mmCIF file of C-alpha atoms and ligand atoms in Angstrom:
data_model
loop_
_atom_site.group_PDB
_atom_site.id
_atom_site.type_symbol
_atom_site.label_atom_id
_atom_site.label_comp_id
_atom_site.label_asym_id
_atom_site.label_seq_id
_atom_site.Cartn_x
_atom_site.Cartn_y
_atom_site.Cartn_z
ATOM 1 C CA MET V 1 138.255 28.383 124.322
ATOM 2 C CA LYS V 2 136.065 31.500 123.975
ATOM 3 C CA LYS V 3 137.780 34.629 122.706
ATOM 4 C CA VAL V 4 136.948 38.158 123.891
ATOM 5 C CA LEU V 5 138.174 41.539 122.629
ATOM 6 C CA ILE V 6 138.297 44.236 125.311
ATOM 7 C CA THR V 7 138.875 47.795 124.079
ATOM 8 C CA GLY V 8 140.261 50.340 126.528
ATOM 9 C CA ALA V 9 142.130 47.395 128.048
ATOM 10 C CA ALA V 10 144.862 49.550 129.592
ATOM 11 C CA GLY V 11 142.355 51.817 131.292
ATOM 12 C CA PHE V 12 140.765 51.596 134.717
ATOM 13 C CA LEU V 13 137.672 49.496 133.910
ATOM 14 C CA GLY V 14 139.160 47.739 130.871
ATOM 15 C CA SER V 15 142.102 46.366 132.837
ATOM 16 C CA HIS V 16 139.854 44.966 135.582
ATOM 17 C CA LEU V 17 137.682 43.351 132.908
ATOM 18 C CA CYS V 18 140.785 41.740 131.350
ATOM 19 C CA ASP V 19 141.617 40.255 134.765
ATOM 20 C CA ARG V 20 138.097 38.909 135.190
ATOM 21 C CA PHE V 21 137.867 37.297 131.756
ATOM 22 C CA ILE V 22 141.317 35.722 132.137
ATOM 23 C CA LYS V 23 140.178 34.338 135.493
ATOM 24 C CA GLU V 24 137.046 32.909 133.856
ATOM 25 C CA GLY V 25 139.179 31.014 131.298
ATOM 26 C CA PHE V 26 138.777 33.205 128.209
ATOM 27 C CA HIS V 27 141.371 34.068 125.606
ATOM 28 C CA VAL V 28 141.601 37.852 125.999
ATOM 29 C CA ILE V 29 142.704 40.359 123.378
ATOM 30 C CA GLY V 30 143.248 43.738 124.999
ATOM 31 C CA MET V 31 143.225 46.761 122.696
ATOM 32 C CA ASP V 32 144.191 50.335 123.588
ATOM 33 C CA ASN V 33 145.773 53.377 121.928
ATOM 34 C CA LEU V 34 147.236 54.408 125.317
ATOM 35 C CA ILE V 35 146.010 58.022 125.131
ATOM 36 C CA THR V 36 144.585 57.836 128.642
ATOM 37 C CA GLY V 37 145.378 54.236 129.595
ATOM 38 C CA THR V 38 148.718 52.873 130.793
ATOM 39 C CA LEU V 39 150.426 49.524 130.215
ATOM 40 C CA LYS V 40 151.170 49.463 133.928
ATOM 41 C CA ASN V 41 147.554 48.398 134.471
ATOM 42 C CA ILE V 42 147.974 45.211 132.429
ATOM 43 C CA GLU V 43 151.698 44.438 132.496
ATOM 44 C CA HIS V 44 151.029 41.495 134.842
ATOM 45 C CA LEU V 45 149.006 39.863 132.013
ATOM 46 C CA PHE V 46 151.688 39.987 129.317
ATOM 47 C CA LYS V 47 153.348 36.769 130.444
ATOM 48 C CA LEU V 48 150.100 34.802 130.059
ATOM 49 C CA LYS V 49 149.568 32.567 127.056
ATOM 50 C CA HIS V 50 145.948 33.577 126.732
ATOM 51 C CA PHE V 51 146.446 37.330 126.785
ATOM 52 C CA GLU V 52 147.393 39.415 123.744
ATOM 53 C CA PHE V 53 147.732 43.166 123.483
ATOM 54 C CA TYR V 54 147.081 45.200 120.338
ATOM 55 C CA HIS V 55 148.272 48.806 120.439
ATOM 56 C CA HIS V 56 145.553 50.195 118.202
ATOM 57 C CA ASP V 57 143.155 53.111 117.909
ATOM 58 C CA VAL V 58 139.617 51.746 117.408
ATOM 59 C CA THR V 59 138.580 54.815 115.409
ATOM 60 C CA LYS V 60 140.668 53.235 112.621
ATOM 61 C CA PHE V 61 139.580 49.978 110.947
ATOM 62 C CA VAL V 62 139.823 47.164 113.519
ATOM 63 C CA HIS V 63 141.138 43.791 112.436
ATOM 64 C CA VAL V 64 141.252 40.675 114.592
ATOM 65 C CA PRO V 65 142.280 37.391 112.935
ATOM 66 C CA ASP V 66 140.245 34.199 113.249
ATOM 67 C CA LYS V 67 137.204 33.866 115.411
ATOM 68 C CA LEU V 68 135.881 36.208 118.062
ATOM 69 C CA ASP V 69 133.026 35.411 120.458
ATOM 70 C CA TYR V 70 132.604 38.602 122.454
ATOM 71 C CA ILE V 71 133.529 42.285 122.292
ATOM 72 C CA LEU V 72 133.487 44.673 125.262
ATOM 73 C CA HIS V 73 133.867 48.274 124.085
ATOM 74 C CA PHE V 74 135.358 50.207 127.010
ATOM 75 C CA ALA V 75 137.677 52.560 125.127
ATOM 76 C CA SER V 76 136.971 56.230 125.860
ATOM 77 C CA PRO V 77 138.315 59.148 127.808
ATOM 78 C CA ALA V 78 136.045 59.245 130.850
ATOM 79 C CA SER V 79 136.777 62.306 132.934
ATOM 80 C CA PRO V 80 135.657 65.911 132.450
ATOM 81 C CA ILE V 81 139.282 67.099 132.321
ATOM 82 C CA ASP V 82 140.003 64.640 129.500
ATOM 83 C CA TYR V 83 136.963 65.777 127.505
ATOM 84 C CA LEU V 84 138.293 69.325 127.638
ATOM 85 C CA LYS V 85 141.773 68.243 126.568
ATOM 86 C CA ILE V 86 140.833 65.722 123.874
ATOM 87 C CA PRO V 87 137.260 66.498 122.814
ATOM 88 C CA ILE V 88 137.567 65.265 119.213
ATOM 89 C CA GLN V 89 139.036 61.893 120.214
ATOM 90 C CA THR V 90 136.254 61.566 122.790
ATOM 91 C CA LEU V 91 133.637 62.063 120.088
ATOM 92 C CA LYS V 92 135.412 59.763 117.640
ATOM 93 C CA VAL V 93 135.900 56.786 119.926
ATOM 94 C CA GLY V 94 132.214 56.767 120.921
ATOM 95 C CA SER V 95 130.973 57.180 117.350
ATOM 96 C CA LEU V 96 133.490 55.974 114.718
ATOM 97 C CA GLY V 97 135.088 53.532 117.173
ATOM 98 C CA THR V 98 131.733 52.014 118.065
ATOM 99 C CA HIS V 99 130.805 51.768 114.380
ATOM 100 C CA ASN V 100 134.028 49.867 113.636
ATOM 101 C CA LEU V 101 133.469 47.477 116.525
ATOM 102 C CA LEU V 102 129.848 46.841 115.576
ATOM 103 C CA GLY V 103 131.074 46.045 112.071
ATOM 104 C CA LEU V 104 133.648 43.658 113.517
ATOM 105 C CA ALA V 105 130.993 42.010 115.719
ATOM 106 C CA LYS V 106 128.771 41.521 112.668
ATOM 107 C CA GLU V 107 131.622 40.066 110.632
ATOM 108 C CA LYS V 108 132.597 37.641 113.408
ATOM 109 C CA ASN V 109 129.054 36.919 114.581
ATOM 110 C CA ALA V 110 130.174 38.021 118.043
ATOM 111 C CA ARG V 111 128.107 39.450 120.885
ATOM 112 C CA ILE V 112 129.063 43.032 121.769
ATOM 113 C CA LEU V 113 128.580 44.957 125.024
ATOM 114 C CA ILE V 114 129.128 48.681 124.947
ATOM 115 C CA ALA V 115 130.020 50.848 127.946
ATOM 116 C CA SER V 116 127.524 53.672 128.080
ATOM 117 C CA THR V 117 127.235 56.032 131.009
ATOM 118 C CA SER V 118 125.014 57.903 133.435
ATOM 119 C CA GLU V 119 126.081 60.981 131.449
ATOM 120 C CA VAL V 120 123.350 60.092 128.944
ATOM 121 C CA TYR V 121 121.005 61.474 131.638
ATOM 122 C CA GLY V 122 122.971 64.768 131.659
ATOM 123 C CA ASP V 123 122.052 67.034 134.583
ATOM 124 C CA PRO V 124 119.004 64.929 135.443
ATOM 125 C CA LEU V 125 115.594 66.390 136.223
ATOM 126 C CA VAL V 126 114.362 63.003 137.466
ATOM 127 C CA HIS V 127 115.752 61.367 140.573
ATOM 128 C CA PRO V 128 116.919 58.635 140.931
ATOM 129 C CA GLN V 129 117.612 57.947 137.245
ATOM 130 C CA SER V 130 115.921 54.922 135.732
ATOM 131 C CA GLU V 131 116.573 53.608 132.232
ATOM 132 C CA ASP V 132 113.353 55.050 130.812
ATOM 133 C CA TYR V 133 114.440 58.647 131.568
ATOM 134 C CA TYR V 134 115.598 60.366 128.360
ATOM 135 C CA GLY V 135 117.923 62.830 130.052
ATOM 136 C CA ASN V 136 118.794 66.509 130.090
ATOM 137 C CA VAL V 137 121.980 66.967 128.091
ATOM 138 C CA ASN V 138 123.650 70.128 126.804
ATOM 139 C CA ALA V 139 125.024 69.012 123.419
ATOM 140 C CA ILE V 140 127.370 71.993 123.050
ATOM 141 C CA GLY V 141 128.690 72.232 126.617
ATOM 142 C CA PRO V 142 132.118 70.866 127.660
ATOM 143 C CA ARG V 143 130.614 67.474 128.571
ATOM 144 C CA GLY V 144 128.583 67.355 125.347
ATOM 145 C CA VAL V 145 131.398 65.615 123.459
ATOM 146 C CA TYR V 146 131.188 62.665 125.832
ATOM 147 C CA ASP V 147 127.451 62.702 126.492
ATOM 148 C CA GLU V 148 126.427 62.918 122.847
ATOM 149 C CA ALA V 149 129.026 60.376 121.699
ATOM 150 C CA LYS V 150 127.614 57.943 124.246
ATOM 151 C CA ARG V 151 124.028 58.679 123.212
ATOM 152 C CA PHE V 152 124.982 58.119 119.571
ATOM 153 C CA GLN V 153 126.757 54.931 120.659
ATOM 154 C CA GLU V 154 123.574 53.582 122.235
ATOM 155 C CA SER V 155 121.595 54.560 119.159
ATOM 156 C CA ILE V 156 123.876 52.892 116.601
ATOM 157 C CA THR V 157 124.161 49.813 118.821
ATOM 158 C CA MET V 158 120.361 49.437 118.926
ATOM 159 C CA ALA V 159 120.246 50.001 115.159
ATOM 160 C CA TYR V 160 122.710 47.148 114.572
ATOM 161 C CA HIS V 161 120.548 45.011 116.823
ATOM 162 C CA THR V 162 117.257 45.778 115.098
ATOM 163 C CA TYR V 163 118.546 46.043 111.522
ATOM 164 C CA HIS V 164 121.257 43.362 111.477
ATOM 165 C CA GLY V 165 119.996 41.180 114.331
ATOM 166 C CA LEU V 166 123.347 41.640 116.113
ATOM 167 C CA GLU V 167 123.626 40.401 119.714
ATOM 168 C CA THR V 168 124.124 43.660 121.626
ATOM 169 C CA ARG V 169 124.183 44.708 125.283
ATOM 170 C CA ILE V 170 124.259 48.262 126.722
ATOM 171 C CA ALA V 171 125.548 49.071 130.229
ATOM 172 C CA ARG V 172 124.939 52.553 131.657
ATOM 173 C CA ILE V 173 127.788 52.916 134.092
ATOM 174 C CA PHE V 174 127.548 55.308 137.043
ATOM 175 C CA ASN V 175 130.537 56.724 138.973
ATOM 176 C CA THR V 176 132.910 53.869 139.701
ATOM 177 C CA TYR V 177 136.135 53.888 141.710
ATOM 178 C CA GLY V 178 138.951 51.626 142.794
ATOM 179 C CA PRO V 179 142.589 50.746 142.194
ATOM 180 C CA ARG V 180 144.088 51.776 138.806
ATOM 181 C CA MET V 181 142.168 55.021 138.482
ATOM 182 C CA ARG V 182 144.508 57.650 137.105
ATOM 183 C CA LEU V 183 145.714 59.766 139.984
ATOM 184 C CA ASN V 184 145.581 62.979 137.956
ATOM 185 C CA ASP V 185 142.509 62.420 135.786
ATOM 186 C CA GLY V 186 140.651 65.090 137.744
ATOM 187 C CA ARG V 187 137.887 62.780 138.974
ATOM 188 C CA VAL V 188 136.860 63.331 142.526
ATOM 189 C CA VAL V 189 138.017 60.029 144.064
ATOM 190 C CA PRO V 190 141.661 60.115 142.893
ATOM 191 C CA ALA V 191 141.652 63.926 143.232
ATOM 192 C CA PHE V 192 140.776 63.857 146.949
ATOM 193 C CA ILE V 193 142.982 60.842 147.693
ATOM 194 C CA GLY V 194 145.947 62.387 145.838
ATOM 195 C CA GLN V 195 145.495 65.699 147.637
ATOM 196 C CA ALA V 196 145.251 63.937 150.993
ATOM 197 C CA LEU V 197 148.386 61.869 150.387
ATOM 198 C CA ARG V 198 150.358 64.940 149.259
ATOM 199 C CA GLY V 199 149.130 66.807 152.338
ATOM 200 C CA GLU V 200 147.240 69.387 150.257
ATOM 201 C CA ASP V 201 143.838 70.908 150.875
ATOM 202 C CA LEU V 202 140.858 69.075 149.388
ATOM 203 C CA THR V 203 139.238 71.112 146.597
ATOM 204 C CA ILE V 204 135.458 71.035 146.479
ATOM 205 C CA PHE V 205 133.956 72.419 143.284
ATOM 206 C CA GLY V 206 130.877 74.541 143.992
ATOM 207 C CA ASN V 207 129.413 74.378 147.487
ATOM 208 C CA GLY V 208 129.682 70.590 147.684
ATOM 209 C CA SER V 209 125.923 70.001 147.822
ATOM 210 C CA GLN V 210 126.011 68.130 144.499
ATOM 211 C CA THR V 211 125.670 64.366 144.925
ATOM 212 C CA ARG V 212 127.221 61.270 143.385
ATOM 213 C CA SER V 213 126.810 57.542 144.095
ATOM 214 C CA PHE V 214 130.068 55.596 143.997
ATOM 215 C CA CYS V 215 130.363 51.956 142.955
ATOM 216 C CA TYR V 216 133.407 49.827 143.772
ATOM 217 C CA VAL V 217 135.051 48.405 140.653
ATOM 218 C CA ASP V 218 134.640 44.697 141.571
ATOM 219 C CA ASP V 219 130.873 45.172 141.880
ATOM 220 C CA LEU V 220 130.819 46.948 138.514
ATOM 221 C CA VAL V 221 132.756 44.148 136.818
ATOM 222 C CA GLU V 222 130.339 41.558 138.223
ATOM 223 C CA GLY V 223 127.388 43.571 136.858
ATOM 224 C CA ILE V 224 128.991 43.822 133.403
ATOM 225 C CA TYR V 225 129.791 40.113 133.384
ATOM 226 C CA ARG V 226 126.196 39.208 134.209
ATOM 227 C CA LEU V 227 124.800 41.629 131.637
ATOM 228 C CA LEU V 228 126.979 40.201 128.856
ATOM 229 C CA PHE V 229 125.623 36.715 129.496
ATOM 230 C CA SER V 230 122.013 37.813 130.004
ATOM 231 C CA GLU V 231 119.501 37.913 127.169
ATOM 232 C CA TYR V 232 118.541 41.573 127.713
ATOM 233 C CA VAL V 233 119.254 44.034 124.870
ATOM 234 C CA TYR V 234 118.037 47.344 126.321
ATOM 235 C CA PRO V 235 120.216 49.619 128.504
ATOM 236 C CA VAL V 236 120.798 48.583 132.119
ATOM 237 C CA ASN V 237 122.058 50.921 134.860
ATOM 238 C CA ILE V 238 125.053 49.529 136.726
ATOM 239 C CA GLY V 239 126.051 51.518 139.789
ATOM 240 C CA ASN V 240 125.746 51.796 143.538
ATOM 241 C CA PRO V 241 122.658 53.732 144.722
ATOM 242 C CA ASP V 242 124.333 54.858 147.966
ATOM 243 C CA GLU V 243 124.256 58.617 147.319
ATOM 244 C CA ILE V 244 126.429 61.181 149.116
ATOM 245 C CA THR V 245 127.107 64.902 148.782
ATOM 246 C CA ILE V 246 130.607 65.818 147.619
ATOM 247 C CA LYS V 247 131.065 67.789 150.841
ATOM 248 C CA ASP V 248 130.309 64.749 153.015
ATOM 249 C CA PHE V 249 132.527 62.678 150.773
ATOM 250 C CA ALA V 250 135.439 65.114 151.281
ATOM 251 C CA GLN V 251 134.955 64.769 155.022
ATOM 252 C CA GLU V 252 134.970 60.976 154.753
ATOM 253 C CA ILE V 253 138.278 61.069 152.866
ATOM 254 C CA ALA V 254 139.792 63.490 155.374
ATOM 255 C CA LYS V 255 138.792 61.143 158.206
ATOM 256 C CA LEU V 256 139.967 58.020 156.421
ATOM 257 C CA THR V 257 143.394 59.430 155.561
ATOM 258 C CA LYS V 258 143.793 61.147 158.971
ATOM 259 C CA MET V 259 145.748 63.902 157.271
ATOM 260 C CA ASN V 260 143.882 66.892 158.748
ATOM 261 C CA GLN V 261 143.468 68.615 155.433
ATOM 262 C CA LYS V 262 141.472 71.782 155.088
ATOM 263 C CA ILE V 263 138.604 71.819 152.637
ATOM 264 C CA ILE V 264 138.679 74.683 150.144
ATOM 265 C CA TYR V 265 136.091 75.730 147.578
ATOM 266 C CA LYS V 266 136.538 76.365 143.852
ATOM 267 C CA PRO V 267 134.016 77.302 141.151
ATOM 268 C CA LEU V 268 131.676 74.580 139.926
ATOM 269 C CA PRO V 269 132.538 73.416 136.386
ATOM 270 C CA ILE V 270 129.951 74.123 133.669
ATOM 271 C CA ASP V 271 127.094 71.576 133.459
ATOM 272 C CA ASP V 272 128.306 69.667 136.520
ATOM 273 C CA PRO V 273 125.271 67.491 137.377
ATOM 274 C CA LEU V 274 123.628 68.437 140.670
ATOM 275 C CA GLN V 275 122.373 64.995 141.623
ATOM 276 C CA ARG V 276 123.153 61.500 140.488
ATOM 277 C CA GLN V 277 121.852 58.185 141.765
ATOM 278 C CA PRO V 278 121.097 55.066 139.753
ATOM 279 C CA ASP V 279 117.786 53.273 139.984
ATOM 280 C CA ILE V 280 119.056 49.701 139.779
ATOM 281 C CA SER V 281 115.690 47.885 139.904
ATOM 282 C CA LYS V 282 116.264 46.531 136.416
ATOM 283 C CA ALA V 283 119.733 45.129 137.199
ATOM 284 C CA LYS V 284 118.327 43.527 140.350
ATOM 285 C CA GLU V 285 115.453 41.950 138.490
ATOM 286 C CA ILE V 286 117.175 40.900 135.256
ATOM 287 C CA LEU V 287 120.720 40.185 136.417
ATOM 288 C CA ASP V 288 120.011 39.369 140.071
ATOM 289 C CA TRP V 289 122.792 41.863 140.742
ATOM 290 C CA GLN V 290 123.398 44.559 143.304
ATOM 291 C CA PRO V 291 126.598 46.026 144.731
ATOM 292 C CA LYS V 292 128.062 44.257 147.758
ATOM 293 C CA ILE V 293 130.993 46.489 148.691
ATOM 294 C CA GLY V 294 130.160 49.604 150.691
ATOM 295 C CA ARG V 295 132.042 52.880 150.387
ATOM 296 C CA SER V 296 134.051 52.514 153.588
ATOM 297 C CA GLU V 297 135.421 49.121 152.544
ATOM 298 C CA GLY V 298 135.936 50.094 148.892
ATOM 299 C CA MET V 299 137.690 53.344 149.777
ATOM 300 C CA LYS V 300 140.097 51.436 152.043
ATOM 301 C CA PHE V 301 141.077 49.139 149.151
ATOM 302 C CA THR V 302 141.485 52.179 146.913
ATOM 303 C CA LEU V 303 143.533 54.095 149.448
ATOM 304 C CA ASP V 304 145.791 51.058 149.969
ATOM 305 C CA TYR V 305 146.481 51.052 146.224
ATOM 306 C CA PHE V 306 147.427 54.733 146.142
ATOM 307 C CA ARG V 307 149.514 54.375 149.311
ATOM 308 C CA GLY V 308 151.729 52.100 147.206
ATOM 309 C CA PHE V 309 152.774 55.073 145.056
ATOM 310 C CA SER V 310 156.201 56.599 145.619
ATOM 311 C CA GLU V 311 156.564 60.190 146.782
ATOM 312 C CA GLU V 312 157.813 61.074 143.303
ATOM 313 C CA GLU V 313 154.782 59.502 141.566
ATOM 314 C CA LEU V 314 152.455 61.354 143.925
ATOM 315 C CA GLN V 315 154.129 64.706 143.239
ATOM 316 C CA LYS V 316 154.116 64.083 139.484
ATOM 317 C CA SER V 317 150.358 63.607 139.651
ATOM 318 C CA GLU V 318 149.736 67.106 140.914
ATOM 319 C CA HIS V 319 146.033 67.899 140.977
ATOM 320 C CA ARG V 320 144.724 69.726 137.939
ATOM 321 C CA ASP V 321 141.518 71.644 137.890
ATOM 322 C CA PHE V 322 139.477 73.503 135.358
ATOM 323 C CA GLN V 323 140.611 77.032 136.073
HETATM 324 N N1 UDP N 401 134.817 67.442 142.260
HETATM 325 C C1 UDP N 401 135.260 68.225 143.317
HETATM 326 N N2 UDP N 401 136.608 68.379 143.487
HETATM 327 C C2 UDP N 401 137.533 67.781 142.684
HETATM 328 C C3 UDP N 401 137.081 66.976 141.616
HETATM 329 C C4 UDP N 401 135.706 66.835 141.430
HETATM 330 O O1 UDP N 401 134.457 68.781 144.075
HETATM 331 O O2 UDP N 401 138.755 67.976 142.913
HETATM 332 C C5 UDP N 401 133.367 67.280 142.072
HETATM 333 C C6 UDP N 401 132.876 67.568 140.658
HETATM 334 O O3 UDP N 401 132.621 68.943 140.469
HETATM 335 C C7 UDP N 401 131.614 66.711 140.597
HETATM 336 C C8 UDP N 401 131.945 65.524 141.503
HETATM 337 O O4 UDP N 401 133.052 65.924 142.310
HETATM 338 O O5 UDP N 401 130.511 67.406 141.146
HETATM 339 C C9 UDP N 401 132.311 64.264 140.738
HETATM 340 O O6 UDP N 401 133.252 64.611 139.768
HETATM 341 P P1 UDP N 401 133.955 63.560 138.811
HETATM 342 O O7 UDP N 401 134.795 64.337 137.876
HETATM 343 O O8 UDP N 401 134.583 62.505 139.616
HETATM 344 O O9 UDP N 401 132.793 62.829 138.023
HETATM 345 P P2 UDP N 401 131.437 63.289 137.303
HETATM 346 O O10 UDP N 401 131.200 64.760 137.470
HETATM 347 O O11 UDP N 401 131.624 62.904 135.897
HETATM 348 O O12 UDP N 401 130.428 62.487 138.028
#
């Protein structure tokens, strides 16, 4: 039986990856320090013989007994509000954490896939973003702690590949949504859905003309799975190219939830990228992958998940913003 270590296992993407690898017949070790993740996302796996959970911070030496075939490094805070709250941990998990996991991969002769991000493109001057674009990042802005940690992560991963001959894979993940997002992590999908379900106004930052392209989590997981088992070592964009302005997106959520919310405007956070859309030609060509689930379908699944929250849970997850 093949053994995989998934870091960030109690988080949004990590928990879905645990589900997928269990389904594919792997022995899964989930690792998380639970700073931003929650055991609720993986509690259904605890009864399984082939799932183990290590409560551990990957910025400290990582030990896994016996053999290990694959590592998926998905541990990191991943929302602008988290970077502001825990900037040092954000830097450490992308740099020191990645270094530890690369060392573990080398020791175990395991293949490692790291979760990079569209944030390596910063506020992009090229549109859509393809993998050969080097980006436009402000190292010392509020997002710099995430963006630069992820850029360093890509760099050290390539160095382990070229210098040690390690089997490495790099996914550049664009905005992804779905069940198990944290309701109060400040990201736009749970923010708008939470506001709608609490009957509050939807808060658009800036004038809402900025764009994002949202990928449903099942599509993302499929892309990651294919990339891990491909032979391609350079970064690959994984995301949905269907781009929308945040203003249009707010209107879609208002319509979908039928809650008649007003839309209100708040200041745009510093360095908030104006446009974002993945060029996924490479993923199509190399992985024969493209997203299958459109926004209307994916948002319905996501809304159904959040509709399962109690009134108390919804109120507890009061929207936070930057001001
Ligand atoms: N956004 C918004 N209202 C909110 C939360 C976010 O208008 O309540 C905007 C935010 O300024 C950004 C976009 O939605 O332009 C996506 O934000 P998110 O934090 O989800 O992700 P990222 O900026 O990292 O793509």
